[in-house]
PDB file of C-alpha atoms and ligand atoms in Angstrom:
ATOM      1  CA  UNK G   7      -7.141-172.545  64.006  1.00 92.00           C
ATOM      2  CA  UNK G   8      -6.959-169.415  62.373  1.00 98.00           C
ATOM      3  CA  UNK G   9      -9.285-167.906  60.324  1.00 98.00           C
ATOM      4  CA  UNK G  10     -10.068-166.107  56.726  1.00 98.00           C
ATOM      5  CA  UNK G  11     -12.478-164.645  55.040  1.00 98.00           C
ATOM      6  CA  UNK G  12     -12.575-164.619  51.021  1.00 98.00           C
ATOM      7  CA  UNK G  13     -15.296-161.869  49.336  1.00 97.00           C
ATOM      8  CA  UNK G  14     -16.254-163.104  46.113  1.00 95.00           C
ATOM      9  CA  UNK G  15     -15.012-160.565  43.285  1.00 91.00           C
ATOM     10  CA  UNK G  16     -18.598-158.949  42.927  1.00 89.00           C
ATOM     11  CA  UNK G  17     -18.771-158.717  46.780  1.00 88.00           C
ATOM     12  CA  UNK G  18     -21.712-161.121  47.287  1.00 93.00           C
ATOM     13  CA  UNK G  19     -20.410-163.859  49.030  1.00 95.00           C
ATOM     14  CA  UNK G  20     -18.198-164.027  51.840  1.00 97.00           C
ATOM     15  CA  UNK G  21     -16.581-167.907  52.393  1.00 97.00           C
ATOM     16  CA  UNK G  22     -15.038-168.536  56.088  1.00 98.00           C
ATOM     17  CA  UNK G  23     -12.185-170.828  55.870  1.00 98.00           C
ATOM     18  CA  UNK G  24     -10.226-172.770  58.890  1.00 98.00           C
ATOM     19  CA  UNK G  25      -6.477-172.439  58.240  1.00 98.00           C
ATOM     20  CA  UNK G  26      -3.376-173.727  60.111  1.00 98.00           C
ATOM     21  CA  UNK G  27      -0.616-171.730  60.869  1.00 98.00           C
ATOM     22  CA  UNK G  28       2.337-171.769  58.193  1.00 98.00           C
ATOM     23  CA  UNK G  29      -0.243-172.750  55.250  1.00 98.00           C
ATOM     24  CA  UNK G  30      -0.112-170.184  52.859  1.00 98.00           C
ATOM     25  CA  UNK G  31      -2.952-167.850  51.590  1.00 98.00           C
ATOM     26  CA  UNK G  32      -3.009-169.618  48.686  1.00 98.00           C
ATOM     27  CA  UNK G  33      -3.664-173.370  50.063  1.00 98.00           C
ATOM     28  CA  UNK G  34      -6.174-172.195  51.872  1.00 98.00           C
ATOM     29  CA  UNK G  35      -8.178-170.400  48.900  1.00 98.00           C
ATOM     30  CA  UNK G  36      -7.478-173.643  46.753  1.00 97.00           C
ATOM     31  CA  UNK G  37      -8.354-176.133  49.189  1.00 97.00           C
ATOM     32  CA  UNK G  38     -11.587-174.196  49.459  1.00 97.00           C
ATOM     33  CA  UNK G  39     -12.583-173.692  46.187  1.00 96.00           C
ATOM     34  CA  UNK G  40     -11.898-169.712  45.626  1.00 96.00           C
ATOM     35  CA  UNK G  41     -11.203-168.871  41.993  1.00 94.00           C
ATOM     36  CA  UNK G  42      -7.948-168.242  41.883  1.00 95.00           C
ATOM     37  CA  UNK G  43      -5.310-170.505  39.798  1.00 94.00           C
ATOM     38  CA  UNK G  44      -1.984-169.769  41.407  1.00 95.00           C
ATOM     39  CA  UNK G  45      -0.423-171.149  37.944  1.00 96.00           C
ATOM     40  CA  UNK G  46       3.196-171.037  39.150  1.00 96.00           C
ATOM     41  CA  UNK G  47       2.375-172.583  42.476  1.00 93.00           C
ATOM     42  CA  UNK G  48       4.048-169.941  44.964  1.00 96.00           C
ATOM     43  CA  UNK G  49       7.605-168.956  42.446  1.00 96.00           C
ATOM     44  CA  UNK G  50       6.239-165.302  42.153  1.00 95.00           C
ATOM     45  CA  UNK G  51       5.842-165.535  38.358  1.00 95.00           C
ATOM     46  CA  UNK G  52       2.395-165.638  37.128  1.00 94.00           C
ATOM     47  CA  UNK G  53       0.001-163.217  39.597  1.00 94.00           C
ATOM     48  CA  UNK G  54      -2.582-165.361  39.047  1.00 95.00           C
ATOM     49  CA  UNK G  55      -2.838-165.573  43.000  1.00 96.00           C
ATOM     50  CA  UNK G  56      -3.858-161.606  43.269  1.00 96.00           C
ATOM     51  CA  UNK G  57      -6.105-161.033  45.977  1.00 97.00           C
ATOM     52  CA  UNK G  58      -7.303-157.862  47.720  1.00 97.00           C
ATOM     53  CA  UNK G  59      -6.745-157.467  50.989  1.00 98.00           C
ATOM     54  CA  UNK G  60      -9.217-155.606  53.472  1.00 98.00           C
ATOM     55  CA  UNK G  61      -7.342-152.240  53.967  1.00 98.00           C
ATOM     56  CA  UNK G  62      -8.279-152.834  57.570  1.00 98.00           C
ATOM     57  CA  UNK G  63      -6.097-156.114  57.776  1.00 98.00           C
ATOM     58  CA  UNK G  64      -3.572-154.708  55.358  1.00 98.00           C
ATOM     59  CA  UNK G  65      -1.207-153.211  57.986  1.00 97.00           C
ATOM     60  CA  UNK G  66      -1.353-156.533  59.792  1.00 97.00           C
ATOM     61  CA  UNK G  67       0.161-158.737  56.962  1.00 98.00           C
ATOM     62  CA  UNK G  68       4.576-158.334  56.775  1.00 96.00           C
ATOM     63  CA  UNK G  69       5.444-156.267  53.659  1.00 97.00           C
ATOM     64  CA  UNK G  70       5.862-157.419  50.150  1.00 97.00           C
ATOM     65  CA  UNK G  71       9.563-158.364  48.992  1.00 97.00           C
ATOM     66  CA  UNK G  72      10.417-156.270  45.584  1.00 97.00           C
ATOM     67  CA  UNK G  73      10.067-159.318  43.641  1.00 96.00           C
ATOM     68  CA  UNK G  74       6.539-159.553  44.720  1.00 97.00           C
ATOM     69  CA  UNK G  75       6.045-155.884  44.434  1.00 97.00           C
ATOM     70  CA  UNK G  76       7.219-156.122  40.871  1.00 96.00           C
ATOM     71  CA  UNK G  77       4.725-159.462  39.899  1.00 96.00           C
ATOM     72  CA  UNK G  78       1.907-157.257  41.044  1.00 96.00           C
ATOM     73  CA  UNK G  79       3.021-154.269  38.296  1.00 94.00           C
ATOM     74  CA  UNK G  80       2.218-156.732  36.239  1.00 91.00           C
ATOM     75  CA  UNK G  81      -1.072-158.094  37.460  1.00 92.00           C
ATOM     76  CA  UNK G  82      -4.465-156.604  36.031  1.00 88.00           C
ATOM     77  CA  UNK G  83      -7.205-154.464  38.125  1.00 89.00           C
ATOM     78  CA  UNK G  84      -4.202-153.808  41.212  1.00 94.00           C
ATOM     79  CA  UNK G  85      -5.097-152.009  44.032  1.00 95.00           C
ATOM     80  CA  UNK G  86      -3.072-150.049  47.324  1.00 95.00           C
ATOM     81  CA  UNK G  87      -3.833-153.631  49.146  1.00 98.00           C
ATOM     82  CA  UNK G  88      -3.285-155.896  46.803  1.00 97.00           C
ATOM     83  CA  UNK G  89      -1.262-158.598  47.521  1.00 98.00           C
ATOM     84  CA  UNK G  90       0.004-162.406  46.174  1.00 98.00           C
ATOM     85  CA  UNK G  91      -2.028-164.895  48.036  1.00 98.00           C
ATOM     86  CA  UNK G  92       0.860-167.671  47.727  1.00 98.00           C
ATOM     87  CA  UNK G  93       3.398-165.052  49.358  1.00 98.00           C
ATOM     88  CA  UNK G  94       1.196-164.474  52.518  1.00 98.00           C
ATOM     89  CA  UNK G  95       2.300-167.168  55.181  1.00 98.00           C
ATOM     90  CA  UNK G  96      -0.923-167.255  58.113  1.00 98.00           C
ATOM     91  CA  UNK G  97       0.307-166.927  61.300  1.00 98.00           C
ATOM     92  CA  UNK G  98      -2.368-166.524  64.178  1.00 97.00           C
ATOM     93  CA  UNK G  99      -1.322-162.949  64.278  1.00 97.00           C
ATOM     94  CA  UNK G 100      -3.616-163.033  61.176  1.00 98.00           C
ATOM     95  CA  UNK G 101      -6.917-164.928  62.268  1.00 98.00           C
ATOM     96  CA  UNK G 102      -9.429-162.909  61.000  1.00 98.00           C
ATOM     97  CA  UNK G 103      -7.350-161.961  57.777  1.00 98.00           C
ATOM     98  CA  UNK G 104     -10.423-160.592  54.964  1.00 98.00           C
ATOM     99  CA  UNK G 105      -9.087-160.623  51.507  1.00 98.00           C
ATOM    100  CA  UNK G 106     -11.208-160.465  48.180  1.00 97.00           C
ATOM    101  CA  UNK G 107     -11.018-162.055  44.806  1.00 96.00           C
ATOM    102  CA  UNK G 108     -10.169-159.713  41.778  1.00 93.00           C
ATOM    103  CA  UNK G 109     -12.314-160.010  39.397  1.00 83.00           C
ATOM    104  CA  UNK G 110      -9.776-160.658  37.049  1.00 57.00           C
ATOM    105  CA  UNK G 111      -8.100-163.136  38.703  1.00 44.00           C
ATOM    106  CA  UNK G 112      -7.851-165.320  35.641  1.00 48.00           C
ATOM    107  CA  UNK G 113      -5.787-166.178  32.753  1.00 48.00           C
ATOM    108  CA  UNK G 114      -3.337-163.362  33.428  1.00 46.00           C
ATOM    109  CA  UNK G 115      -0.017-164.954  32.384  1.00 49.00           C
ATOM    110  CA  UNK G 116       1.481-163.792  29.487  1.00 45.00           C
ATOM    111  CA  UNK G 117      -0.451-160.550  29.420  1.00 42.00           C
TER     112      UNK G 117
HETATM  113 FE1  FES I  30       2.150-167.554  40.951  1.00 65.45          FE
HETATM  114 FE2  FES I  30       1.553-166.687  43.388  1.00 65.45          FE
HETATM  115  S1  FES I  30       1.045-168.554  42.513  1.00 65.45           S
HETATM  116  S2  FES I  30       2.679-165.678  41.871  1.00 65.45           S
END
């Protein structure tokens, strides 16, 4: 079991979630009730699955492709660690993987 921590966008909460290996960041978020829409369900082409990752844990996650690279140019409040949740496969190289929801994570697409 490996396992992630989402930071609610104004910091306050922090919500443990049990992943398996090869689920992707985005599941995981969804299946427990994180804020974030993933519109285009994992085809890189809505950003609606932006989430910030701890700058700690950032080294630890594989780097972006350039397509991902280029959905996150478009995404809103973007940050050195940002990343696309659906993009991030968990391996248990990652248990312990912290990653925070933008604040605006919503209703991005088409911006
Ligand atoms: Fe659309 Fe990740 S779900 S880019």
């Amino acid at each position: 079991m490996i396992k992630v921590a989402f930071l609610s966008s104004d910091g306050a909460r922090t919500d443990i979630a049990d992943a398996e290996e090869g689920q992707s960041l985005l599941e995981v978020a969804q299946a427990y009730g994180q804020p974030l829409e993933g519109t285009c369900e994992g085809q890189m082409a809505c950003s609606t699955c932006h989430v910030i990752v701890d700058p700690a844990d950032f080294p630890r996650l594989p780097p972006a492709s350039e397509d991902e690279e280029d959905m996150l140019d478009l995404a809103a409040a973007t940050t050195r660690t940002s990343r696309l949740a659906c993009q991030i496969t968990l391996t248990a190289e990652l248990d312990g993987l912290k990653v925070r929801i933008p604040g605006e994570s919503r209703n991005m697409q088409g911006l």
